[in-house]
Amino acid sequence: MVTSTDGSKLDQEIFDALAALITQMLTQAEKVADSFAVPAFCAKALHLLDASMAMKELGRRMGCDPSFVTAIADTLEKRGLAMREPGAADRRIKNLVLTPEGLEVKRRLEAELLALMPWTRVLDLAERECFLGLIRKMMSAEAPTTSSPPAGGERAGE
């Protein structure tokens, strides 16, 4: 166990371990997406699409611009996994909806991904429940509104 009087060394080790875990998970996700002949960004879109969704909303959830969402929609349509449909309230809005094949690929892709995640292999049920609780606790914490001054109390450039 790492000990430090101010916890900074421990905090750095947590940060490094989380970064390594995320990298490991992304690598696994890319391999699974490749095995389904779907680009990783399309696999993410498949995961997010549960029902008909405005392409603008999909872009917001994925954190990408509208032109990239169009490329995702084109790729999913070309593979027969999704189709565009006009919005019910405003026909100018285009929604993306998964086809039956898209729903099946999504189900299989997510099942394979979940089976590869480290917590499913190394944590028992109680540990996974605790892990989820800790993740939710961290996710609900508000980010600081201002940055802390550099060590020593001086501001940058002074």
mmCIF file of N, CA and C in Angstrom, residues 34-117:
data_model
loop_
_atom_site.group_PDB
_atom_site.id
_atom_site.type_symbol
_atom_site.label_atom_id
_atom_site.label_comp_id
_atom_site.label_asym_id
_atom_site.label_seq_id
_atom_site.Cartn_x
_atom_site.Cartn_y
_atom_site.Cartn_z
ATOM 1 N N ASP A 34 -13.463 -4.727 -34.197
ATOM 2 C CA ASP A 34 -12.831 -5.278 -35.405
ATOM 3 C C ASP A 34 -13.364 -6.669 -35.726
ATOM 4 N N SER A 35 -13.582 -7.478 -34.699
ATOM 5 C CA SER A 35 -14.079 -8.837 -34.940
ATOM 6 C C SER A 35 -15.498 -8.832 -35.514
ATOM 7 N N PHE A 36 -16.227 -7.739 -35.306
ATOM 8 C CA PHE A 36 -17.560 -7.586 -35.877
ATOM 9 C C PHE A 36 -17.521 -6.774 -37.176
ATOM 10 N N ALA A 37 -16.328 -6.444 -37.640
ATOM 11 C CA ALA A 37 -16.128 -5.640 -38.853
ATOM 12 C C ALA A 37 -16.844 -4.297 -38.754
ATOM 13 N N VAL A 38 -16.779 -3.709 -37.564
ATOM 14 C CA VAL A 38 -17.394 -2.412 -37.313
ATOM 15 C C VAL A 38 -16.327 -1.505 -36.705
ATOM 16 N N PRO A 39 -16.142 -0.297 -37.240
ATOM 17 C CA PRO A 39 -15.187 0.625 -36.613
ATOM 18 C C PRO A 39 -15.587 0.924 -35.162
ATOM 19 N N ALA A 40 -14.611 1.171 -34.319
ATOM 20 C CA ALA A 40 -14.878 1.398 -32.894
ATOM 21 C C ALA A 40 -15.880 2.528 -32.669
ATOM 22 N N PHE A 41 -15.797 3.597 -33.455
ATOM 23 C CA PHE A 41 -16.735 4.704 -33.259
ATOM 24 C C PHE A 41 -18.162 4.279 -33.595
ATOM 25 N N CYS A 42 -18.325 3.334 -34.517
ATOM 26 C CA CYS A 42 -19.664 2.809 -34.829
ATOM 27 C C CYS A 42 -20.149 1.884 -33.719
ATOM 28 N N ALA A 43 -19.238 1.157 -33.095
ATOM 29 C CA ALA A 43 -19.611 0.314 -31.964
ATOM 30 C C ALA A 43 -20.128 1.185 -30.824
ATOM 31 N N LYS A 44 -19.501 2.333 -30.610
ATOM 32 C CA LYS A 44 -19.968 3.251 -29.570
ATOM 33 C C LYS A 44 -21.365 3.763 -29.916
ATOM 34 N N ALA A 45 -21.595 4.085 -31.174
ATOM 35 C CA ALA A 45 -22.922 4.547 -31.595
ATOM 36 C C ALA A 45 -23.950 3.443 -31.404
ATOM 37 N N LEU A 46 -23.602 2.205 -31.747
ATOM 38 C CA LEU A 46 -24.517 1.080 -31.538
ATOM 39 C C LEU A 46 -24.901 0.983 -30.064
ATOM 40 N N HIS A 47 -23.919 1.138 -29.199
ATOM 41 C CA HIS A 47 -24.167 1.070 -27.754
ATOM 42 C C HIS A 47 -25.149 2.159 -27.309
ATOM 43 N N LEU A 48 -25.000 3.345 -27.848
ATOM 44 C CA LEU A 48 -25.839 4.473 -27.422
ATOM 45 C C LEU A 48 -27.241 4.444 -28.006
ATOM 46 N N LEU A 49 -27.422 3.771 -29.135
ATOM 47 C CA LEU A 49 -28.725 3.748 -29.795
ATOM 48 C C LEU A 49 -29.604 2.644 -29.203
ATOM 49 N N ASP A 50 -30.615 3.047 -28.457
ATOM 50 C CA ASP A 50 -31.589 2.089 -27.935
ATOM 51 C C ASP A 50 -32.882 2.173 -28.738
ATOM 52 N N ALA A 51 -33.234 3.376 -29.097
ATOM 53 C CA ALA A 51 -34.442 3.617 -29.882
ATOM 54 C C ALA A 51 -34.075 4.679 -30.910
ATOM 55 N N SER A 52 -35.038 5.102 -31.662
ATOM 56 C CA SER A 52 -34.803 6.155 -32.640
ATOM 57 C C SER A 52 -34.234 7.381 -31.924
ATOM 58 N N MET A 53 -33.129 7.907 -32.460
ATOM 59 C CA MET A 53 -32.467 9.048 -31.823
ATOM 60 C C MET A 53 -32.079 10.057 -32.892
ATOM 61 N N ALA A 54 -32.320 11.333 -32.602
ATOM 62 C CA ALA A 54 -31.899 12.385 -33.519
ATOM 63 C C ALA A 54 -30.384 12.320 -33.680
ATOM 64 N N MET A 55 -29.941 12.486 -34.921
ATOM 65 C CA MET A 55 -28.502 12.421 -35.175
ATOM 66 C C MET A 55 -27.758 13.490 -34.389
ATOM 67 N N LYS A 56 -28.385 14.637 -34.201
ATOM 68 C CA LYS A 56 -27.766 15.710 -33.408
ATOM 69 C C LYS A 56 -27.559 15.256 -31.962
ATOM 70 N N GLU A 57 -28.542 14.545 -31.412
ATOM 71 C CA GLU A 57 -28.427 14.035 -30.042
ATOM 72 C C GLU A 57 -27.343 12.971 -29.952
ATOM 73 N N LEU A 58 -27.254 12.104 -30.944
ATOM 74 C CA LEU A 58 -26.192 11.097 -30.966
ATOM 75 C C LEU A 58 -24.826 11.786 -30.959
ATOM 76 N N GLY A 59 -24.677 12.831 -31.762
ATOM 77 C CA GLY A 59 -23.428 13.580 -31.789
ATOM 78 C C GLY A 59 -23.106 14.196 -30.441
ATOM 79 N N ARG A 60 -24.133 14.725 -29.766
ATOM 80 C CA ARG A 60 -23.929 15.318 -28.440
ATOM 81 C C ARG A 60 -23.446 14.251 -27.464
ATOM 82 N N ARG A 61 -24.087 13.083 -27.481
ATOM 83 C CA ARG A 61 -23.713 12.013 -26.555
ATOM 84 C C ARG A 61 -22.336 11.443 -26.851
ATOM 85 N N MET A 62 -21.957 11.444 -28.121
ATOM 86 C CA MET A 62 -20.638 10.921 -28.497
ATOM 87 C C MET A 62 -19.554 11.989 -28.415
ATOM 88 N N GLY A 63 -19.954 13.248 -28.286
ATOM 89 C CA GLY A 63 -18.980 14.335 -28.226
ATOM 90 C C GLY A 63 -18.308 14.593 -29.556
ATOM 91 N N CYS A 64 -19.086 14.508 -30.648
ATOM 92 C CA CYS A 64 -18.500 14.737 -31.971
ATOM 93 C C CYS A 64 -19.381 15.677 -32.784
ATOM 94 N N ASP A 65 -18.826 16.229 -33.841
ATOM 95 C CA ASP A 65 -19.555 17.204 -34.639
ATOM 96 C C ASP A 65 -20.489 16.509 -35.632
ATOM 97 N N PRO A 66 -21.453 17.270 -36.168
ATOM 98 C CA PRO A 66 -22.464 16.689 -37.059
ATOM 99 C C PRO A 66 -21.908 15.970 -38.283
ATOM 100 N N SER A 67 -20.811 16.453 -38.850
ATOM 101 C CA SER A 67 -20.271 15.783 -40.038
ATOM 102 C C SER A 67 -19.777 14.379 -39.703
ATOM 103 N N PHE A 68 -19.256 14.198 -38.495
ATOM 104 C CA PHE A 68 -18.789 12.876 -38.091
ATOM 105 C C PHE A 68 -19.975 11.946 -37.829
ATOM 106 N N VAL A 69 -21.065 12.498 -37.285
ATOM 107 C CA VAL A 69 -22.272 11.694 -37.069
ATOM 108 C C VAL A 69 -22.814 11.219 -38.417
ATOM 109 N N THR A 70 -22.732 12.070 -39.432
ATOM 110 C CA THR A 70 -23.162 11.671 -40.775
ATOM 111 C C THR A 70 -22.315 10.503 -41.270
ATOM 112 N N ALA A 71 -21.017 10.544 -41.033
ATOM 113 C CA ALA A 71 -20.134 9.441 -41.435
ATOM 114 C C ALA A 71 -20.488 8.160 -40.681
ATOM 115 N N ILE A 72 -20.814 8.280 -39.409
ATOM 116 C CA ILE A 72 -21.227 7.120 -38.614
ATOM 117 C C ILE A 72 -22.522 6.545 -39.184
ATOM 118 N N ALA A 73 -23.497 7.418 -39.439
ATOM 119 C CA ALA A 73 -24.780 6.972 -39.992
ATOM 120 C C ALA A 73 -24.570 6.291 -41.341
ATOM 121 N N ASP A 74 -23.722 6.878 -42.178
ATOM 122 C CA ASP A 74 -23.432 6.279 -43.484
ATOM 123 C C ASP A 74 -22.846 4.876 -43.324
ATOM 124 N N THR A 75 -21.896 4.724 -42.411
ATOM 125 C CA THR A 75 -21.244 3.436 -42.185
ATOM 126 C C THR A 75 -22.240 2.402 -41.665
ATOM 127 N N LEU A 76 -23.057 2.787 -40.686
ATOM 128 C CA LEU A 76 -24.033 1.855 -40.130
ATOM 129 C C LEU A 76 -25.087 1.468 -41.172
ATOM 130 N N GLU A 77 -25.505 2.438 -41.974
ATOM 131 C CA GLU A 77 -26.484 2.141 -43.033
ATOM 132 C C GLU A 77 -25.889 1.207 -44.083
ATOM 133 N N LYS A 78 -24.658 1.469 -44.483
ATOM 134 C CA LYS A 78 -23.985 0.651 -45.502
ATOM 135 C C LYS A 78 -23.899 -0.807 -45.053
ATOM 136 N N ARG A 79 -23.709 -1.026 -43.752
ATOM 137 C CA ARG A 79 -23.601 -2.381 -43.208
ATOM 138 C C ARG A 79 -24.970 -2.971 -42.838
ATOM 139 N N GLY A 80 -26.041 -2.208 -43.054
ATOM 140 C CA GLY A 80 -27.387 -2.694 -42.758
ATOM 141 C C GLY A 80 -27.725 -2.728 -41.283
ATOM 142 N N LEU A 81 -26.993 -1.948 -40.471
ATOM 143 C CA LEU A 81 -27.195 -1.972 -39.022
ATOM 144 C C LEU A 81 -28.124 -0.868 -38.527
ATOM 145 N N ALA A 82 -28.312 0.163 -39.325
ATOM 146 C CA ALA A 82 -29.180 1.279 -38.934
ATOM 147 C C ALA A 82 -29.747 1.922 -40.188
ATOM 148 N N MET A 83 -30.772 2.742 -39.966
ATOM 149 C CA MET A 83 -31.331 3.509 -41.079
ATOM 150 C C MET A 83 -31.761 4.874 -40.549
ATOM 151 N N ARG A 84 -31.771 5.821 -41.457
ATOM 152 C CA ARG A 84 -32.239 7.161 -41.117
ATOM 153 C C ARG A 84 -33.748 7.202 -41.328
ATOM 154 N N GLU A 85 -34.410 7.979 -40.474
ATOM 155 C CA GLU A 85 -35.837 8.209 -40.638
ATOM 156 C C GLU A 85 -36.129 9.651 -40.244
ATOM 157 N N PRO A 86 -37.153 10.261 -40.841
ATOM 158 C CA PRO A 86 -37.486 11.636 -40.467
ATOM 159 C C PRO A 86 -38.057 11.674 -39.054
ATOM 160 N N GLY A 87 -37.783 12.773 -38.359
ATOM 161 C CA GLY A 87 -38.332 12.963 -37.019
ATOM 162 C C GLY A 87 -39.847 13.077 -37.076
ATOM 163 N N ALA A 88 -40.528 12.573 -36.055
ATOM 164 C CA ALA A 88 -41.996 12.597 -36.037
ATOM 165 C C ALA A 88 -42.526 14.029 -35.923
ATOM 166 N N ALA A 89 -41.908 14.844 -35.088
ATOM 167 C CA ALA A 89 -42.388 16.201 -34.854
ATOM 168 C C ALA A 89 -41.874 17.187 -35.902
ATOM 169 N N ASP A 90 -40.698 16.928 -36.438
ATOM 170 C CA ASP A 90 -40.076 17.831 -37.407
ATOM 171 C C ASP A 90 -39.357 16.987 -38.445
ATOM 172 N N ARG A 91 -39.904 16.922 -39.631
ATOM 173 C CA ARG A 91 -39.357 16.051 -40.676
ATOM 174 C C ARG A 91 -37.971 16.503 -41.154
ATOM 175 N N ARG A 92 -37.549 17.717 -40.800
ATOM 176 C CA ARG A 92 -36.199 18.170 -41.159
ATOM 177 C C ARG A 92 -35.143 17.490 -40.310
ATOM 178 N N ILE A 93 -35.545 17.011 -39.133
ATOM 179 C CA ILE A 93 -34.628 16.313 -38.228
ATOM 180 C C ILE A 93 -34.543 14.864 -38.672
ATOM 181 N N LYS A 94 -33.326 14.369 -38.771
ATOM 182 C CA LYS A 94 -33.117 12.973 -39.151
ATOM 183 C C LYS A 94 -32.753 12.173 -37.904
ATOM 184 N N ASN A 95 -33.483 11.092 -37.715
ATOM 185 C CA ASN A 95 -33.208 10.171 -36.620
ATOM 186 C C ASN A 95 -32.478 8.955 -37.160
ATOM 187 N N LEU A 96 -31.729 8.334 -36.295
ATOM 188 C CA LEU A 96 -31.050 7.100 -36.632
ATOM 189 C C LEU A 96 -31.684 6.005 -35.781
ATOM 190 N N VAL A 97 -32.056 4.909 -36.405
ATOM 191 C CA VAL A 97 -32.685 3.795 -35.696
ATOM 192 C C VAL A 97 -32.012 2.496 -36.136
ATOM 193 N N LEU A 98 -31.785 1.615 -35.165
ATOM 194 C CA LEU A 98 -31.145 0.344 -35.482
ATOM 195 C C LEU A 98 -32.121 -0.582 -36.200
ATOM 196 N N THR A 99 -31.612 -1.323 -37.162
ATOM 197 C CA THR A 99 -32.381 -2.354 -37.851
ATOM 198 C C THR A 99 -32.394 -3.598 -36.950
ATOM 199 N N PRO A 100 -33.220 -4.595 -37.262
ATOM 200 C CA PRO A 100 -33.160 -5.842 -36.485
ATOM 201 C C PRO A 100 -31.745 -6.439 -36.466
ATOM 202 N N GLU A 101 -31.040 -6.386 -37.589
ATOM 203 C CA GLU A 101 -29.659 -6.875 -37.618
ATOM 204 C C GLU A 101 -28.771 -6.022 -36.718
ATOM 205 N N GLY A 102 -28.983 -4.701 -36.716
ATOM 206 C CA GLY A 102 -28.219 -3.811 -35.857
ATOM 207 C C GLY A 102 -28.449 -4.103 -34.382
ATOM 208 N N LEU A 103 -29.699 -4.391 -34.029
ATOM 209 C CA LEU A 103 -30.001 -4.745 -32.638
ATOM 210 C C LEU A 103 -29.297 -6.037 -32.233
ATOM 211 N N GLU A 104 -29.243 -7.003 -33.138
ATOM 212 C CA GLU A 104 -28.575 -8.276 -32.847
ATOM 213 C C GLU A 104 -27.066 -8.078 -32.726
ATOM 214 N N VAL A 105 -26.477 -7.308 -33.629
ATOM 215 C CA VAL A 105 -25.033 -7.038 -33.549
ATOM 216 C C VAL A 105 -24.718 -6.294 -32.256
ATOM 217 N N LYS A 106 -25.552 -5.327 -31.907
ATOM 218 C CA LYS A 106 -25.358 -4.582 -30.653
ATOM 219 C C LYS A 106 -25.380 -5.539 -29.468
ATOM 220 N N ARG A 107 -26.360 -6.432 -29.411
ATOM 221 C CA ARG A 107 -26.490 -7.375 -28.307
ATOM 222 C C ARG A 107 -25.250 -8.269 -28.203
ATOM 223 N N ARG A 108 -24.821 -8.830 -29.319
ATOM 224 C CA ARG A 108 -23.662 -9.724 -29.323
ATOM 225 C C ARG A 108 -22.369 -8.974 -28.997
ATOM 226 N N LEU A 109 -22.205 -7.784 -29.566
ATOM 227 C CA LEU A 109 -21.005 -6.975 -29.324
ATOM 228 C C LEU A 109 -20.902 -6.608 -27.853
ATOM 229 N N GLU A 110 -21.999 -6.151 -27.262
ATOM 230 C CA GLU A 110 -21.972 -5.762 -25.844
ATOM 231 C C GLU A 110 -21.720 -6.968 -24.947
ATOM 232 N N ALA A 111 -22.305 -8.119 -25.271
ATOM 233 C CA ALA A 111 -22.078 -9.327 -24.470
ATOM 234 C C ALA A 111 -20.603 -9.726 -24.508
ATOM 235 N N GLU A 112 -20.008 -9.658 -25.692
ATOM 236 C CA GLU A 112 -18.596 -10.014 -25.814
ATOM 237 C C GLU A 112 -17.710 -9.019 -25.068
ATOM 238 N N LEU A 113 -18.025 -7.735 -25.177
ATOM 239 C CA LEU A 113 -17.255 -6.713 -24.462
ATOM 240 C C LEU A 113 -17.344 -6.917 -22.955
ATOM 241 N N LEU A 114 -18.565 -7.124 -22.453
ATOM 242 C CA LEU A 114 -18.733 -7.299 -21.010
ATOM 243 C C LEU A 114 -17.960 -8.510 -20.500
ATOM 244 N N ALA A 115 -17.933 -9.574 -21.274
ATOM 245 C CA ALA A 115 -17.206 -10.769 -20.857
ATOM 246 C C ALA A 115 -15.712 -10.516 -20.737
ATOM 247 N N LEU A 116 -15.195 -9.522 -21.473
ATOM 248 C CA LEU A 116 -13.761 -9.229 -21.456
ATOM 249 C C LEU A 116 -13.355 -8.189 -20.410
ATOM 250 N N MET A 117 -14.323 -7.501 -19.827
ATOM 251 C CA MET A 117 -13.978 -6.452 -18.876
ATOM 252 C C MET A 117 -13.382 -7.060 -17.611
#
